[in-house]
Structures are given as C-alpha cells and as structure tokens.
mmCIF file of C-alpha atoms in Angstrom:
data_model
loop_
_atom_site.group_PDB
_atom_site.id
_atom_site.type_symbol
_atom_site.label_atom_id
_atom_site.label_comp_id
_atom_site.label_asym_id
_atom_site.label_seq_id
_atom_site.Cartn_x
_atom_site.Cartn_y
_atom_site.Cartn_z
ATOM 1 C CA UNK A 1 -22.704 16.080 0.684
ATOM 2 C CA UNK A 2 -23.272 12.342 0.857
ATOM 3 C CA UNK A 3 -22.367 10.590 4.360
ATOM 4 C CA UNK A 4 -22.076 6.386 5.503
ATOM 5 C CA UNK A 5 -24.059 6.204 8.533
ATOM 6 C CA UNK A 6 -22.475 2.349 9.783
ATOM 7 C CA UNK A 7 -24.157 0.410 12.438
ATOM 8 C CA UNK A 8 -23.176 -1.666 14.465
ATOM 9 C CA UNK A 9 -26.774 -3.822 16.645
ATOM 10 C CA UNK A 10 -25.618 -5.252 19.934
ATOM 11 C CA UNK A 11 -26.031 -8.704 20.442
ATOM 12 C CA UNK A 12 -29.504 -10.422 20.791
ATOM 13 C CA UNK A 13 -31.116 -6.878 19.821
ATOM 14 C CA UNK A 14 -33.514 -9.314 16.977
ATOM 15 C CA UNK A 15 -36.607 -8.366 18.366
ATOM 16 C CA UNK A 16 -35.956 -4.254 19.485
ATOM 17 C CA UNK A 17 -35.227 -4.645 15.650
ATOM 18 C CA UNK A 18 -38.403 -5.897 14.287
ATOM 19 C CA UNK A 19 -40.131 -3.531 16.905
ATOM 20 C CA UNK A 20 -38.457 -0.788 15.875
ATOM 21 C CA UNK A 21 -38.465 -1.313 12.149
ATOM 22 C CA UNK A 22 -41.342 0.855 11.525
ATOM 23 C CA UNK A 23 -40.478 3.549 12.866
ATOM 24 C CA UNK A 24 -36.740 3.579 11.370
ATOM 25 C CA UNK A 25 -38.415 3.160 8.050
ATOM 26 C CA UNK A 26 -40.715 5.992 8.631
ATOM 27 C CA UNK A 27 -37.610 7.865 8.686
ATOM 28 C CA UNK A 28 -35.879 6.691 5.987
ATOM 29 C CA UNK A 29 -38.663 7.124 3.637
ATOM 30 C CA UNK A 30 -38.100 10.810 4.688
ATOM 31 C CA UNK A 31 -34.823 10.841 2.752
ATOM 32 C CA UNK A 32 -36.420 9.057 0.234
ATOM 33 C CA UNK A 33 -39.277 10.857 -0.963
ATOM 34 C CA UNK A 34 -36.510 14.762 -0.158
ATOM 35 C CA UNK A 35 -34.039 12.629 -2.643
ATOM 36 C CA UNK A 36 -31.430 11.782 -0.470
ATOM 37 C CA UNK A 37 -31.267 8.514 0.120
ATOM 38 C CA UNK A 38 -28.638 6.290 -2.360
ATOM 39 C CA UNK A 39 -28.569 3.301 -0.479
ATOM 40 C CA UNK A 40 -30.043 1.722 2.981
ATOM 41 C CA UNK A 41 -30.341 -1.754 4.274
ATOM 42 C CA UNK A 42 -29.563 -4.144 6.593
ATOM 43 C CA UNK A 43 -26.276 -6.780 6.886
ATOM 44 C CA UNK A 44 -27.820 -9.709 7.850
ATOM 45 C CA UNK A 45 -25.385 -12.417 10.199
ATOM 46 C CA UNK A 46 -24.819 -14.922 7.371
ATOM 47 C CA UNK A 47 -25.345 -15.125 4.163
ATOM 48 C CA UNK A 48 -28.848 -15.131 3.217
ATOM 49 C CA UNK A 49 -31.311 -12.390 2.015
ATOM 50 C CA UNK A 50 -33.441 -13.523 4.912
ATOM 51 C CA UNK A 51 -31.329 -14.351 8.403
ATOM 52 C CA UNK A 52 -34.285 -15.455 10.336
ATOM 53 C CA UNK A 53 -33.403 -15.379 13.781
ATOM 54 C CA UNK A 54 -29.279 -15.182 12.883
ATOM 55 C CA UNK A 55 -30.051 -11.538 12.532
ATOM 56 C CA UNK A 56 -28.156 -8.675 11.567
ATOM 57 C CA UNK A 57 -24.824 -7.425 12.496
ATOM 58 C CA UNK A 58 -26.023 -3.576 12.097
ATOM 59 C CA UNK A 59 -27.037 -1.418 8.932
ATOM 60 C CA UNK A 60 -25.425 1.015 6.683
ATOM 61 C CA UNK A 61 -26.768 4.242 5.138
ATOM 62 C CA UNK A 62 -25.885 6.161 2.070
ATOM 63 C CA UNK A 63 -27.294 9.608 2.286
ATOM 64 C CA UNK A 64 -26.983 13.657 2.162
ATOM 65 C CA UNK A 65 -26.896 15.948 4.301
ATOM 66 C CA UNK A 66 -25.908 19.614 4.492
ATOM 67 C CA UNK A 67 -22.924 18.764 7.005
ATOM 68 C CA UNK A 68 -21.287 15.564 8.967
ATOM 69 C CA UNK A 69 -22.983 17.038 12.005
ATOM 70 C CA UNK A 70 -26.460 17.116 10.767
ATOM 71 C CA UNK A 71 -25.888 13.807 9.343
ATOM 72 C CA UNK A 72 -24.386 12.945 12.951
ATOM 73 C CA UNK A 73 -27.479 14.110 14.382
ATOM 74 C CA UNK A 74 -30.079 11.985 12.031
ATOM 75 C CA UNK A 75 -28.403 9.245 12.708
ATOM 76 C CA UNK A 76 -28.276 9.901 16.557
ATOM 77 C CA UNK A 77 -32.050 9.837 16.730
ATOM 78 C CA UNK A 78 -32.581 6.541 14.442
ATOM 79 C CA UNK A 79 -35.560 4.892 16.397
ATOM 80 C CA UNK A 80 -32.401 1.646 16.487
ATOM 81 C CA UNK A 81 -30.842 3.754 19.087
ATOM 82 C CA UNK A 82 -33.883 4.801 20.953
ATOM 83 C CA UNK A 83 -34.817 0.906 21.105
ATOM 84 C CA UNK A 84 -31.132 -0.082 21.914
ATOM 85 C CA UNK A 85 -30.336 -1.678 18.327
ATOM 86 C CA UNK A 86 -27.798 -0.110 18.140
ATOM 87 C CA UNK A 87 -24.390 -0.057 19.675
ATOM 88 C CA UNK A 88 -22.072 1.399 17.750
ATOM 89 C CA UNK A 89 -22.812 3.994 14.763
ATOM 90 C CA UNK A 90 -20.301 6.056 12.715
ATOM 91 C CA UNK A 91 -20.951 8.473 10.317
ATOM 92 C CA UNK A 92 -17.725 9.281 7.905
ATOM 93 C CA UNK A 93 -18.245 11.637 4.038
ATOM 94 C CA UNK A 94 -18.487 9.802 1.773
ATOM 95 C CA UNK A 95 -17.881 11.192 -2.014
ATOM 96 C CA UNK A 96 -19.950 9.242 -4.931
ATOM 97 C CA UNK A 97 -17.383 8.238 -7.484
ATOM 98 C CA UNK A 98 -18.901 5.187 -9.781
ATOM 99 C CA UNK A 99 -20.942 4.775 -11.654
#
C-alpha cells in the first residue's frame, strides 16, 4: 500500500538539512530503485523552486510499504530525523486514485 510521509522542519534547520541531504537521498534512491516511490520532495518556505536562505518548511514522500508500521519505521530512521531537521513526522495510508 502507499503511504504519505509528511515531515515538518524545525526552525533554523537549513544547515542541518544540507548536511544530512546526501544520506537522505541515498535512502530515497533505494525506494526509486525498488519501484516503490511515487513522489518525493521538499516544501520551500517561499514561492520559489530555490528558496535559498529562506529554507524549507518540510518534506513529503509518497512511497509503497508493506504496512503502516513499516512506513513509520522507515520514516523514523531518516537521516533528517537523526540530524534534528524534522520537528514532526506524520505517516498515513494513501490511496492513489488519479491519474
């Protein structure tokens, strides 16, 4: 089943995000390689594809896991969590209806 992983960043976490990004992307690449990623990306704090020093408010990943527990475990082990980037991570089941 698909799951939405929605994470909210801590304030002033841009430098921690930058430092943890390579390890974060390595984990996401595994989902891509396994055909389990629907979409993923950060949410900028301003209306721009490159927010610069304004940073990000969080991230969203929609990926396939065997269970809600598996999705929560995966999300909880994200390098952004370990680096203190995320203040909160919410994981919920998702049904892809369109397109």
